């Protein structure tokens, strides 16, 4: 009757079935198929999860029936029986979605234990304590996951019972102690929750599967998906697997192995092992595990087997693997394999080396490095010559350096970050509940946990510096301070972390940006060969221009001139110019500014050595260069009160009047951009003259420059038409005066909705377009970025009113739609009109992908994002090819 | 060889050839064709003018040839010869464009006079003084128009010569005096300009035609065209006509007659006459003419002939005519006829009465009243019970009342208006150079000139109050004051004009709006029968709602709720609500506001008696309701300085911090509109509850209301989706509590570019759209209206960077394009989705026309513009029909 199947034995799946079986299930199936030692089991599909959420959030009968059948098959395969009084079958129940969400959803181990089977387990293993420990662990996990009981209830019972029997360790408890624990555990469940703990193992299993499904929507999973842009409607699969025990004595244990070093990318087996422990103990970070070498020392045969297995897995998948395994009395079992998370540095090194080893293609390698993750490689480090006194050292868990105010609480970290503070989160260990705090912090310091602890994994994923397991740290969060070796640091005091070395310093350290590694250079060369989009940088200073060139920028897409006006030696002259009463006075001030501007342009253009450079004429409203209105008002009020010098007072008042006259209600929509150039053409003329003189002067030094002059904030073609006339008139004047020739182009920012709509007309007067998506996003949404990001935008993203912050990820539907209008109408009359983007989106991989689709000529981003843009542009080409080849079939 | 003709004899044209011959030329031809007494002549076409501007701004040979031929024909027809020593042909050379531009371009009379012909004229008329007076007038006019010589040079000679000969009047001069004047006049031309005065009449004529063409681009003509939206590239025709003389003694004169009273619309011959004067003397206003009745007294036969002629002209044209005529020694000549300018009141009365007299159709009548001109009828008048002391009385030249600061100079008037001052321009007389000052003023007062003087005509055209010819006024502009009878009024003091009565008052008078005349009501009824667009009003108070209904509004398209929050009794509660630290505190304040809001809604909805009413939930950012930040800063600084009460200081400082936290850089793009409703849903809930309670309460009084709840500033469908959920939840709550039912709709403003782009998605959650074109214009252009109109927009309009102020006339190309996107995508999924406009453009006739084209359901405008909108909506239908019938052929 029904067509759907909800349960697949591992033998039935393979790595290609991730949508149906989740990543973990598909890989367990793949390993089973390839003959690796995987404990037998089956997967309840993601479809079952979606059914679960469609219905009343209980398993419907078809699913239960399939699970029962799966259990029967497992019993047949293992010769054990669920709930059996001899050879009882015990199960692990683990989540596994399409995208890995480590630690976000729930897991239950040792399922199948009840009063009967626990006793059978004790007999079978001959270890009563072990069996009872398994039982009480199961009860606690089940209580936590199914009944949402705090671990605290159970831990208290453990402590009390140990005290009663005068035991330091659980292992020393007499049998009656264990029985008391189990009784009281069951009582907790019965008291706190209406339903008693179900003794029927199949009932246990159904409720466990339901609980794992439900955990798909727990708050931390929801936050994780939002952060990682994972769709909410995928659902998770559940993997049900025969238990193996890492806690069956010294010959047992559990571990995690990476086929290459996930921090550095070095080709070496890397990982950790915890003897006599169950799987979850490693990830939780509660016990600090040993390096993987310890396994080699104690169980060399198992170690060798592990090494060979890891090699085969990497060979098979063509990528670095993260393998979870358990050793039960000297026998190796694989519990999971997946592409290993890695730092960006490692990702680059591994990708390049895998190509060199012939294990994957260049294209695969390029697609495998997540371009947004590269931010890590461009992360700051501490200036090598800085004189610093290290307070302590922990594990170098996530590279990069960061400074910030000490804070002990995730909520507070978020709050302070919203207020614009840089913070460093300091905690004993982090849990998935702390994610928002890590997001908000510059870096994380923990006193416990290893390189694969929660804090370390999450921080690496986010590219934030992390020092973990810094045992010298004694954190007194409630008292508002912590101790590092001998020193006390209060909440709010600044510390610096170096996640590359593990050192922690007091105060703020000077930070610098790193060089690119040779592997990185190689990868970017491959990217350059593939990509179609040009990559330029936004640079306003010679230093930025140099950095941009070092990082491979092919030109400057946006050189803002306002920062030049802000420099301390200029500002007084600029203010004098703005406050001029007559055009003649203004002209005099502008003449003083001319040689300074010429010098600016000569330096930047000289640095770029003839690479294309787009110089934008003055954009901000003039009042931005004047003293603060409010402060001046207060100053005048006080002077009046104190009967200060009347002459000075008069000067101040006249200044106040002028500032008032220039003041605006909405400066973003005010008298700025080309509107300035039209009302005060003499300002633009001065800037154009400075550009021309710089070009001529560089020409004499043998540097040929063809400046691109960009007019901001055009909304109507007449604006550009008139300014173009002014600019060309000035250029012709300079050419005539100097009796020389040079080429130039004049273009415009497309940063207003009206510019997009009338791009066809504007194109008649433009040699190029540059999309200013920052301002365009502001006007399309009606969002003032200055206000929105501090006020309602966080709420909007949190409540999923908007999928993303549109200032970070380009809004394709609104802003993007207008851009595509502008591209097509701009080019309809002028085919091949050069177009680029110089908003911040130019450095965002997703937005770069969109720019490729739009057919732009180049993206321009901050110098430090140039390598990211180079890679993202190559990936955009590969995605386009993939789409053309109908990549839909790959999922 | 050449196909073009540049010259047409009057006999060759007709009234349909306005494009080619200009309005004056076409009507002179029409009258000639119909046998009216028009002095013979020909027209140099507008095509010749465009050729003139295309070339080097000289007449090319083909045009000259045609003119020569025209002159020959004229010579043949009149039996006179240009430059002839007997019976010399004298010519008037007058401009005449497609659109009438009174006084804007140049005219030369008596052309053809030189030393020889002047003598011949003297002999022919037997009046040496007359001939010499004509000659010197010609020299002065020619000097002015062709050589741009100031009249001053000539007037000085006149004065000096009169003194030399001891004459009080020119007429008393002996012949040698006249000869001296003519010699010195010719000398002035020779000295001041390189070329001498040309004695060759055909040369005179060519240069005169060139000068008239050139005057198309003189500054006042350019300003006039900008104001009246006349295209710059039409060019003017030149009419060359055999001279007739109104200055040939007592039996001669010149006058202007309207076939109906242009101020009131009464059916009576109305006009002015100046005995023994040449044509230009009337329009210039230099001599105050007599009422037309004076002609009846002195020359009853001519008067009767004029009356009959006027009747025939009105009958022929089907519209009220403005006729210029000259009487030469008892013979009537018509120099021009055209549709007469009229006040809006007259326009309405004339249109309705012409229909009633069977002289035109209803549709013609509706098209003939310019809807934007109706503003005049809705003009303020002085509150009848106001106690006022009239200072003086002048002519009631343009109806309506106005108050403003006295200013004596057009430039200063413009300057002060830009600074937000209301001004009244006070001048001896105005000239075309004063137009920008009249535009900027509330009204105009002149001490000289009649009802057809420049000031009167221009003010009527603009619908501004004007009192002209107020001879009691003695204006001492240089000293900064003027005298009215006994009283002195300084520049900057406020006066009030009543252009309906002619009275002038000191100080500011209370002004009220008028009722609609019966004819107006009739016209609007005809309009209502024709129009398709609904007309609603924007009304926030019961008084506004009542006014709107009186003016024929069919509902309220926008009821803003923020003004209710601003009322003095509410504001403290609103502030308390905003400053609440917790949601609970906020809730308490909101509960206090609830009954007040309910009362507001009950009153407005009650006033509308079930007509549809759209209530917009709170829109402005909350800080708009708080005290001014700057003032508070100053207050605190002073308190600190004076060591004021520390407790109060702490309160103020805490208030300051809250205001600071809410303060925004760009409030227009800030935390407002639905963003408020999403972050503080309790505010919207309170408002919705108040609406519901008002509806229920009105229902009990038998008034059935179906409220339309409007959500502002939606840019993403999720916003509307979520707010809709909140609003419906609240509505259902109230319904349940009250155990009652009522209908409602929920819609949204479309006022952001993103809303237009994604209107299809938004429509899924909206029962109606209302275009908020004010905000849409702000974001599409990136213009903050508050800033732009005071800063760069006037410059933009003046420099023709933009054709119009887009806040007054809808920008069809940008804003309109997005609107049409929104209409089509909004209705693609929801055919028939109700759509209206509630921006200020909803009251602008041109924009209403566009709304008709877009297919909107209604426009909503300020109550006082409702009648305008009703007429404009009917005209939009007629225009559409005209366009469908291919009205292109009419031009």
mmCIF file with all atom_site columns, C-alpha atoms in Angstrom, chain B residues 21 134 152 301 355 486 543 604 681 746 776 891:
data_model
loop_
_atom_site.group_PDB
_atom_site.id
_atom_site.type_symbol
_atom_site.label_atom_id
_atom_site.label_alt_id
_atom_site.label_comp_id
_atom_site.label_asym_id
_atom_site.label_entity_id
_atom_site.label_seq_id
_atom_site.pdbx_PDB_ins_code
_atom_site.Cartn_x
_atom_site.Cartn_y
_atom_site.Cartn_z
_atom_site.occupancy
_atom_site.B_iso_or_equiv
_atom_site.pdbx_formal_charge
_atom_site.auth_seq_id
_atom_site.auth_comp_id
_atom_site.auth_asym_id
_atom_site.auth_atom_id
_atom_site.pdbx_PDB_model_num
ATOM 1  C CA . UNK B 1 21  ? 2.465   80.587  -36.851 1.00 0.00 ? 21  UNK B CA 1
ATOM 2  C CA . UNK B 1 134 ? 6.821   108.144 -33.783 1.00 0.00 ? 134 UNK B CA 1
ATOM 3  C CA . UNK B 1 152 ? 17.552  106.004 -19.537 1.00 0.00 ? 152 UNK B CA 1
ATOM 4  C CA . UNK B 1 301 ? -20.236 103.909 -32.708 1.00 0.00 ? 301 UNK B CA 1
ATOM 5  C CA . UNK B 1 355 ? -22.338 75.138  -21.736 1.00 0.00 ? 355 UNK B CA 1
ATOM 6  C CA . UNK B 1 486 ? -0.738  108.168 7.271   1.00 0.00 ? 486 UNK B CA 1
ATOM 7  C CA . UNK B 1 543 ? -12.479 68.843  11.546  1.00 0.00 ? 543 UNK B CA 1
ATOM 8  C CA . UNK B 1 604 ? -13.222 60.542  12.927  1.00 0.00 ? 604 UNK B CA 1
ATOM 9  C CA . UNK B 1 681 ? 4.151   45.046  19.051  1.00 0.00 ? 681 UNK B CA 1
ATOM 10 C CA . UNK B 1 746 ? -5.412  45.198  6.384   1.00 0.00 ? 746 UNK B CA 1
ATOM 11 C CA . UNK B 1 776 ? 9.028   56.820  -2.157  1.00 0.00 ? 776 UNK B CA 1
ATOM 12 C CA . UNK B 1 891 ? -1.919  70.058  -33.143 1.00 0.00 ? 891 UNK B CA 1
#
